[in-house]
PDB file of C-alpha atoms in Angstrom:
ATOM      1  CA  UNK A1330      42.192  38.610  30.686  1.00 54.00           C
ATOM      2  CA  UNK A1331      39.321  37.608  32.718  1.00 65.00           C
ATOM      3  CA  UNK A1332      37.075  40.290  31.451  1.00 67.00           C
ATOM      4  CA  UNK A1333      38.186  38.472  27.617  1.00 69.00           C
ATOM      5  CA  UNK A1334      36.867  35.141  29.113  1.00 73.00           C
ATOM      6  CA  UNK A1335      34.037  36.621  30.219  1.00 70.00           C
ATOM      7  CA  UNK A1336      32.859  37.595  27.349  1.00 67.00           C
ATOM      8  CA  UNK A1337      34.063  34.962  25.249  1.00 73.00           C
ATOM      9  CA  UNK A1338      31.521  32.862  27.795  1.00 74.00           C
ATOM     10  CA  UNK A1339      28.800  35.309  27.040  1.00 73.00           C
ATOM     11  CA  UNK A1340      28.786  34.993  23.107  1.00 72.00           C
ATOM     12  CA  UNK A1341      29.799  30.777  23.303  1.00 74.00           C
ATOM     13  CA  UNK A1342      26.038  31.242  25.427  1.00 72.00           C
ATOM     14  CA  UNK A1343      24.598  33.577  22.912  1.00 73.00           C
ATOM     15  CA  UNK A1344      25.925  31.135  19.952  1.00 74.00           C
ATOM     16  CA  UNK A1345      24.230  28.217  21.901  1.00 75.00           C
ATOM     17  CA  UNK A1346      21.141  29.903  22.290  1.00 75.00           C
ATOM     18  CA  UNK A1347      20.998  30.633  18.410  1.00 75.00           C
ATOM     19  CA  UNK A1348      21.584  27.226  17.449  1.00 81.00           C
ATOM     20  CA  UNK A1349      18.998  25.601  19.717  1.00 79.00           C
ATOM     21  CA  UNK A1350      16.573  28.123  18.613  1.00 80.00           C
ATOM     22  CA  UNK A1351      17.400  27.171  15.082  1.00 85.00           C
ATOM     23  CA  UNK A1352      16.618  23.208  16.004  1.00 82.00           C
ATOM     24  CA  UNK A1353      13.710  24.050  17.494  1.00 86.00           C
ATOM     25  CA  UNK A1354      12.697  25.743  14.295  1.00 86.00           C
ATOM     26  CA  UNK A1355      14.189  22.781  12.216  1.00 87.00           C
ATOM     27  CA  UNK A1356      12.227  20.853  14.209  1.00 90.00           C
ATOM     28  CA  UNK A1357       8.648  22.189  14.406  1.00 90.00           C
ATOM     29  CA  UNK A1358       8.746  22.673  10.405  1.00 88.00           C
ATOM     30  CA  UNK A1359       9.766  19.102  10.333  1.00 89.00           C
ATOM     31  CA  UNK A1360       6.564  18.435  12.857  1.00 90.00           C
ATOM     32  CA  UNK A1361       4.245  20.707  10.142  1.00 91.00           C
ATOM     33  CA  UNK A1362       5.374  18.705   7.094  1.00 90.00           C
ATOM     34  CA  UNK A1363       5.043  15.235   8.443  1.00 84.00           C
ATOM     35  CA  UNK A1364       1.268  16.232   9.803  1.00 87.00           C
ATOM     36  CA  UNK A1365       0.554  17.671   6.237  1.00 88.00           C
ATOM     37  CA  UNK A1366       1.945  14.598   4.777  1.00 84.00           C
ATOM     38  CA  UNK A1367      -0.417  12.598   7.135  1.00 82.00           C
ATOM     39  CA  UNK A1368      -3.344  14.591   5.892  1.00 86.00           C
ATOM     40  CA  UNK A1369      -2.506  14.505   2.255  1.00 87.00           C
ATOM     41  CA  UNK A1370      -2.088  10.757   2.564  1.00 84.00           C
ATOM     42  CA  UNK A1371      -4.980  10.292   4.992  1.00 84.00           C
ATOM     43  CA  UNK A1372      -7.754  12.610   2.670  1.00 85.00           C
ATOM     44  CA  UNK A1373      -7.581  10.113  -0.351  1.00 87.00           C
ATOM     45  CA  UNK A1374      -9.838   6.816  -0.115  1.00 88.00           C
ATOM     46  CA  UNK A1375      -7.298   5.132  -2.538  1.00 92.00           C
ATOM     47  CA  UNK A1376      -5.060   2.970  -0.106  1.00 93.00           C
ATOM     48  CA  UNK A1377      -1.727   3.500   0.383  1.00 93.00           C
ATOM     49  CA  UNK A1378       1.017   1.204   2.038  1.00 93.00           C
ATOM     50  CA  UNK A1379       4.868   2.147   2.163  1.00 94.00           C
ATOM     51  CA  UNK A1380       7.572  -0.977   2.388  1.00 94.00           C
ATOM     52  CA  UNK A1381      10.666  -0.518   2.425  1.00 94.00           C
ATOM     53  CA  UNK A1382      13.541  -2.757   0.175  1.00 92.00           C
ATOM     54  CA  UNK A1383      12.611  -6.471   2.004  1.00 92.00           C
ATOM     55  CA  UNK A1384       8.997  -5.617   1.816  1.00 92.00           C
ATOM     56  CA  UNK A1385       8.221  -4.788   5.353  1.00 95.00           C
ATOM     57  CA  UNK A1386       5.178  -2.556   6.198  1.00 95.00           C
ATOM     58  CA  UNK A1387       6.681   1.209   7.115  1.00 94.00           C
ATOM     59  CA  UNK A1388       3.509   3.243   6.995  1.00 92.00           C
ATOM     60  CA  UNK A1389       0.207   3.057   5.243  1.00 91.00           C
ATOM     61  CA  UNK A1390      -2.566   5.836   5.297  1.00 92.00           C
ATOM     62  CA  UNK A1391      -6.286   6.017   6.911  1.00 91.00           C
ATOM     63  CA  UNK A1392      -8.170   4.127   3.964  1.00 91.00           C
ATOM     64  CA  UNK A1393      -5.909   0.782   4.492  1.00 91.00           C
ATOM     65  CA  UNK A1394      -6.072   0.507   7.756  1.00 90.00           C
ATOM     66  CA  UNK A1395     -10.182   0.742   7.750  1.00 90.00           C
ATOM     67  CA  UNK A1396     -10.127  -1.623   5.106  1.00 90.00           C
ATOM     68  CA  UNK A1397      -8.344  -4.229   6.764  1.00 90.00           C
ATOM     69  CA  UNK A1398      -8.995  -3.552  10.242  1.00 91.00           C
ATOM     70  CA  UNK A1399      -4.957  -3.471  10.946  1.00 90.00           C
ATOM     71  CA  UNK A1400      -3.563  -0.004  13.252  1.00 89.00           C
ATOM     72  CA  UNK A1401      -0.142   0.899  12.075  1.00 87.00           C
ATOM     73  CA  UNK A1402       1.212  -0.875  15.278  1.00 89.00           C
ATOM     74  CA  UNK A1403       0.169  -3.964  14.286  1.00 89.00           C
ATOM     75  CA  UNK A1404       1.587  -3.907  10.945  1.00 90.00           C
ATOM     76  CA  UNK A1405       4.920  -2.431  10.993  1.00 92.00           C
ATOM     77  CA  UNK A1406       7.121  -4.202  10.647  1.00 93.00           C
ATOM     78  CA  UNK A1407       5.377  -7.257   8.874  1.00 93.00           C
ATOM     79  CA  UNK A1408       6.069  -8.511   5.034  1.00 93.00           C
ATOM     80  CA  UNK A1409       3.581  -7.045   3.048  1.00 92.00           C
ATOM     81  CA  UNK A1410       2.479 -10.279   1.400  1.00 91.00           C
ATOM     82  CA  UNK A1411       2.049 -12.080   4.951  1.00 89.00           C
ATOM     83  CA  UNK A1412      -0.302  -9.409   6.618  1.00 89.00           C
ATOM     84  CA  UNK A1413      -2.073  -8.286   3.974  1.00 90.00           C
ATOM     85  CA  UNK A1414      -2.286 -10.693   1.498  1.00 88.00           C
ATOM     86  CA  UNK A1415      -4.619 -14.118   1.159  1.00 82.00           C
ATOM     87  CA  UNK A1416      -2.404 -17.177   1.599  1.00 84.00           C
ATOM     88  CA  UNK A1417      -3.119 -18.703  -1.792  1.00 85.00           C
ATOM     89  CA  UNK A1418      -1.769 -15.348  -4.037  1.00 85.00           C
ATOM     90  CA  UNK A1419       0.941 -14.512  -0.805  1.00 86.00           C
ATOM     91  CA  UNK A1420       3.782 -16.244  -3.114  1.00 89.00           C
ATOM     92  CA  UNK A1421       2.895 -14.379  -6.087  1.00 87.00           C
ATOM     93  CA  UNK A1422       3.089 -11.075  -4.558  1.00 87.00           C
ATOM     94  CA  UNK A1423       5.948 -11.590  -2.708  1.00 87.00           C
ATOM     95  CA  UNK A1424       7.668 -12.491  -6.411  1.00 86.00           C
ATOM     96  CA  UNK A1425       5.861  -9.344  -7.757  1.00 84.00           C
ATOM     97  CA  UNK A1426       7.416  -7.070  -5.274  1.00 84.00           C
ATOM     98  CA  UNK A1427      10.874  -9.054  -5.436  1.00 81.00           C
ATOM     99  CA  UNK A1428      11.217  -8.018  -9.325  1.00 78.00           C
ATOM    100  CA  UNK A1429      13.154  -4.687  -9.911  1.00 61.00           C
ATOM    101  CA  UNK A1430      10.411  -1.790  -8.787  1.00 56.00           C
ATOM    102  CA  UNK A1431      11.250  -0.334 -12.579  1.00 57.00           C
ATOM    103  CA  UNK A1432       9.699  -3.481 -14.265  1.00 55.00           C
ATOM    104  CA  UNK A1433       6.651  -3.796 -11.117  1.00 53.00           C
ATOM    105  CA  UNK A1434       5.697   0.199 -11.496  1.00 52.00           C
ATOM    106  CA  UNK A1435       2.768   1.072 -13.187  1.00 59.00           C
ATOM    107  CA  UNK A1436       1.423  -2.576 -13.561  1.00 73.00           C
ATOM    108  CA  UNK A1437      -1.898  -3.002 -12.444  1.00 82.00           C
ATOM    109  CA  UNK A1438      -2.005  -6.333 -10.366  1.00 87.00           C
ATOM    110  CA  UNK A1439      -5.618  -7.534  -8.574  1.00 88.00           C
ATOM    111  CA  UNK A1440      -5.705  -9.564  -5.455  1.00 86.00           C
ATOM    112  CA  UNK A1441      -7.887 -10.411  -2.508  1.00 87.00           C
ATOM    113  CA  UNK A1442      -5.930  -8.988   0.445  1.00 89.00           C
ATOM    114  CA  UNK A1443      -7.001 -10.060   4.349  1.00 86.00           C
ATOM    115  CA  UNK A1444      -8.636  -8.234   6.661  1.00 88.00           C
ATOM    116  CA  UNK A1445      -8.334  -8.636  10.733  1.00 87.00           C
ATOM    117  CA  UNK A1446     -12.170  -9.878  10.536  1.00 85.00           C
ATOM    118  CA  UNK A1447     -11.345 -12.472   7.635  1.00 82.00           C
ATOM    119  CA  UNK A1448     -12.597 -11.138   5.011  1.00 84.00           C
ATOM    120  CA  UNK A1449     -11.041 -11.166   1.727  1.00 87.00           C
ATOM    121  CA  UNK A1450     -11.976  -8.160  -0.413  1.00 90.00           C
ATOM    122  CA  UNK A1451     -10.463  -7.741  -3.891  1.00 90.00           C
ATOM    123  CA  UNK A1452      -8.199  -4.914  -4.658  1.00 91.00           C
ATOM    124  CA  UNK A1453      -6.183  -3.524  -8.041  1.00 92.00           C
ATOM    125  CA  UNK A1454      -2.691  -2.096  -6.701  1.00 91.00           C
ATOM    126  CA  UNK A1455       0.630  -1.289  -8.406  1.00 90.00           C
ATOM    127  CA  UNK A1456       3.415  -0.407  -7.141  1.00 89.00           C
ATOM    128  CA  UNK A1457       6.183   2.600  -7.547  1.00 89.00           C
ATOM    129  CA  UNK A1458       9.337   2.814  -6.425  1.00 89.00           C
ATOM    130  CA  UNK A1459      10.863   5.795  -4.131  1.00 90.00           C
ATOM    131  CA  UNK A1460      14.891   6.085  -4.931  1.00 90.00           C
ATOM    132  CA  UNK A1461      17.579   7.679  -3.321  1.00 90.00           C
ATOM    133  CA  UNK A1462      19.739   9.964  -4.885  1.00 92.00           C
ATOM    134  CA  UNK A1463      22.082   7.400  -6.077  1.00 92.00           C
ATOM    135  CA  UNK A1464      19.385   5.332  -7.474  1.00 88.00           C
ATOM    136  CA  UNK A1465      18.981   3.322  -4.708  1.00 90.00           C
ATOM    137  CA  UNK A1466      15.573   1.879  -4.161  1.00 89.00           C
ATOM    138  CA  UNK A1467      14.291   3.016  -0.732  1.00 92.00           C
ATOM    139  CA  UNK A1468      11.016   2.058  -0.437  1.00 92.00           C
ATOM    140  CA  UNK A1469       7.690   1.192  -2.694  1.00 90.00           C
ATOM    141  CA  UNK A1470       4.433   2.636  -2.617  1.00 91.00           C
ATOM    142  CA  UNK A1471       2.041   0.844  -2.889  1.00 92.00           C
ATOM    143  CA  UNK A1472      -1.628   2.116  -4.160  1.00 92.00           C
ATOM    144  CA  UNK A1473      -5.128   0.320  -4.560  1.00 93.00           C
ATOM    145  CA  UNK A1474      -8.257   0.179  -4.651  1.00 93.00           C
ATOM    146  CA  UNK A1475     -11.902  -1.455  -3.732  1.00 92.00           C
ATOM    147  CA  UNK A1476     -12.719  -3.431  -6.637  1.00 92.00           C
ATOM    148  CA  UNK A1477     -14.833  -6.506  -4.895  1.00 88.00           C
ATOM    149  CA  UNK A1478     -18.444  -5.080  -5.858  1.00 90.00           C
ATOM    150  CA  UNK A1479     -16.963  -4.679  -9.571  1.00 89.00           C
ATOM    151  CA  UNK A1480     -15.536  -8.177  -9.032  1.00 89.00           C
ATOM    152  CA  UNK A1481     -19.341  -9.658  -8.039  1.00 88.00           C
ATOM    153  CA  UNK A1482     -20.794  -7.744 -10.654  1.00 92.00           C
ATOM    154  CA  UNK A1483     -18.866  -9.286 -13.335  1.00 90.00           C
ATOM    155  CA  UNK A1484     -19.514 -12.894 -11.978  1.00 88.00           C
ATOM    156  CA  UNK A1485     -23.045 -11.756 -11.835  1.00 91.00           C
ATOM    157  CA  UNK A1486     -22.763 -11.129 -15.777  1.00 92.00           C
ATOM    158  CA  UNK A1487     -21.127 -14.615 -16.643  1.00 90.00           C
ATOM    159  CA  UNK A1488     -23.809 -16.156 -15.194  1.00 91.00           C
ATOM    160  CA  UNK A1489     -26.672 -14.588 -16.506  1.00 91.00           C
ATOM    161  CA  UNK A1490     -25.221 -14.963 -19.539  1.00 90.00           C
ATOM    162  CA  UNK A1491     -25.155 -18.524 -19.276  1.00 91.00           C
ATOM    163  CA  UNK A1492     -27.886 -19.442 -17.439  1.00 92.00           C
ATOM    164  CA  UNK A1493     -31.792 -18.725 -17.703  1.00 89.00           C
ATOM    165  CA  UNK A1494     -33.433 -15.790 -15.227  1.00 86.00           C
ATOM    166  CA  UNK A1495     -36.305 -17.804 -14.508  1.00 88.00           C
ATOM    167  CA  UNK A1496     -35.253 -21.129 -13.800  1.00 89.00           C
ATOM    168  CA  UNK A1497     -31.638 -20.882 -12.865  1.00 86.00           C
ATOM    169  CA  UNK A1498     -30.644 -23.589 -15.306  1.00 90.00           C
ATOM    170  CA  UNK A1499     -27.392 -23.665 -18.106  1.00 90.00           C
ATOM    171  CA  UNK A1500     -29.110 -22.077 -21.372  1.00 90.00           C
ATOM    172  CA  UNK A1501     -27.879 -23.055 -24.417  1.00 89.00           C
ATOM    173  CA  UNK A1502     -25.210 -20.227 -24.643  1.00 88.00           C
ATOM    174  CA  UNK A1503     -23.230 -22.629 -21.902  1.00 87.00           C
ATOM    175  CA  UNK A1504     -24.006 -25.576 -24.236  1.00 88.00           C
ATOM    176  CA  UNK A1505     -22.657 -23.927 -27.127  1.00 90.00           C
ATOM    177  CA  UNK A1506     -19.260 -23.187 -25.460  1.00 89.00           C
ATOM    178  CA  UNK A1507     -18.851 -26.433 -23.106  1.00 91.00           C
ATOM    179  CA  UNK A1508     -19.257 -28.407 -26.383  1.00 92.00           C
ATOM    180  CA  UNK A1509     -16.929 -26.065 -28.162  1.00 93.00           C
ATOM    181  CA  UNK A1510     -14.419 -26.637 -25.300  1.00 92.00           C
ATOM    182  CA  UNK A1511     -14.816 -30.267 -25.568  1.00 94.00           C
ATOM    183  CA  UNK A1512     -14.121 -30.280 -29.254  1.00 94.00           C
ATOM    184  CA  UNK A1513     -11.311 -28.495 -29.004  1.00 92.00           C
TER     185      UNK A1513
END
């Protein structure tokens, strides 16, 4: 009977063994696909943020946090619209992201967001949702990018258009439409 024990012992050990090798496993391929996950996310220049359902900060990739200046540790955890977002569009946004993800997904939305050194660079995001199984919304990604110099550029455009190279002053293009303003 002992010698029955015994051996039960031995393969209870052996079965232990196997099934912490087989976590260990689990978890260095669960190590491997978060850091290629990191480096897929981190090799783009398009920023990306991850919130989850209330709109809290979860994760966000290389490109955001140079733009903004933010680590990760400062921003998890913080609504989306109140760390990265300038306080005069922060109520927008945060009704943006509060509409069902289906109906904010794919729409292109521009914004100047904040950065820790104040500045307030322009940026065209969207947002998708990630669902559970179930259909459960999980989190939202969202993506954007750098548009401020394309911003400046078109401001640069209106007013050459409506004022003279030399001198500076309105040209009669800005006549023409204040007047037709005014008519209307």
């Amino acid at each position: 009977l002992e010698d029955q024990e015994c051996a039960s012992s031995i393969a209870d050990l052996v079965a232990l063994n196997l099934e912490a090798a087989e976590c260990r496993r689990a978890e260095e391929s669960l190590k491997e696909e978060r850091a290629f996950t990191d480096a897929v996310l981190d090799s783009t220049d398009m920023l990306v943020v991850v919130l989850d359902p209330a709109g809290r900060i979860v994760r966000f990739n290389r490109a955001a946090g140079h733009l903004t200046g933010f680590s990760l540790v400062d921003a998890v955890g913080k609504f989306f619209w109140e760390a990265f977002i300038a306080p005069q569009d922060s109520e927008t946004v945060r009704e943006i992201l509060a509409m069902q993800p289906s109906e904010a997904s794919g729409n292109q939305h521009e914004h100047a967001w904040l950065t820790r050194h104040g500045a307030h660079p322009h940026l065209a995001w969207s947002t998708t949702p990630l669902r559970d199984r179930a259909g459960q919304l999980r989190y939202s990604v969202i993506t954007a990018i750098d548009i401020t110099q394309r911003k400046a550029l078109e401001e640069q455009l209106v007013h050459d258009a409506f004022h003279d190279s030399l001198t500076g002053l309105p040209n009669r293009a800005l006549f023409l439409d204040r007047l037709g303003q005014a008519i209307r």
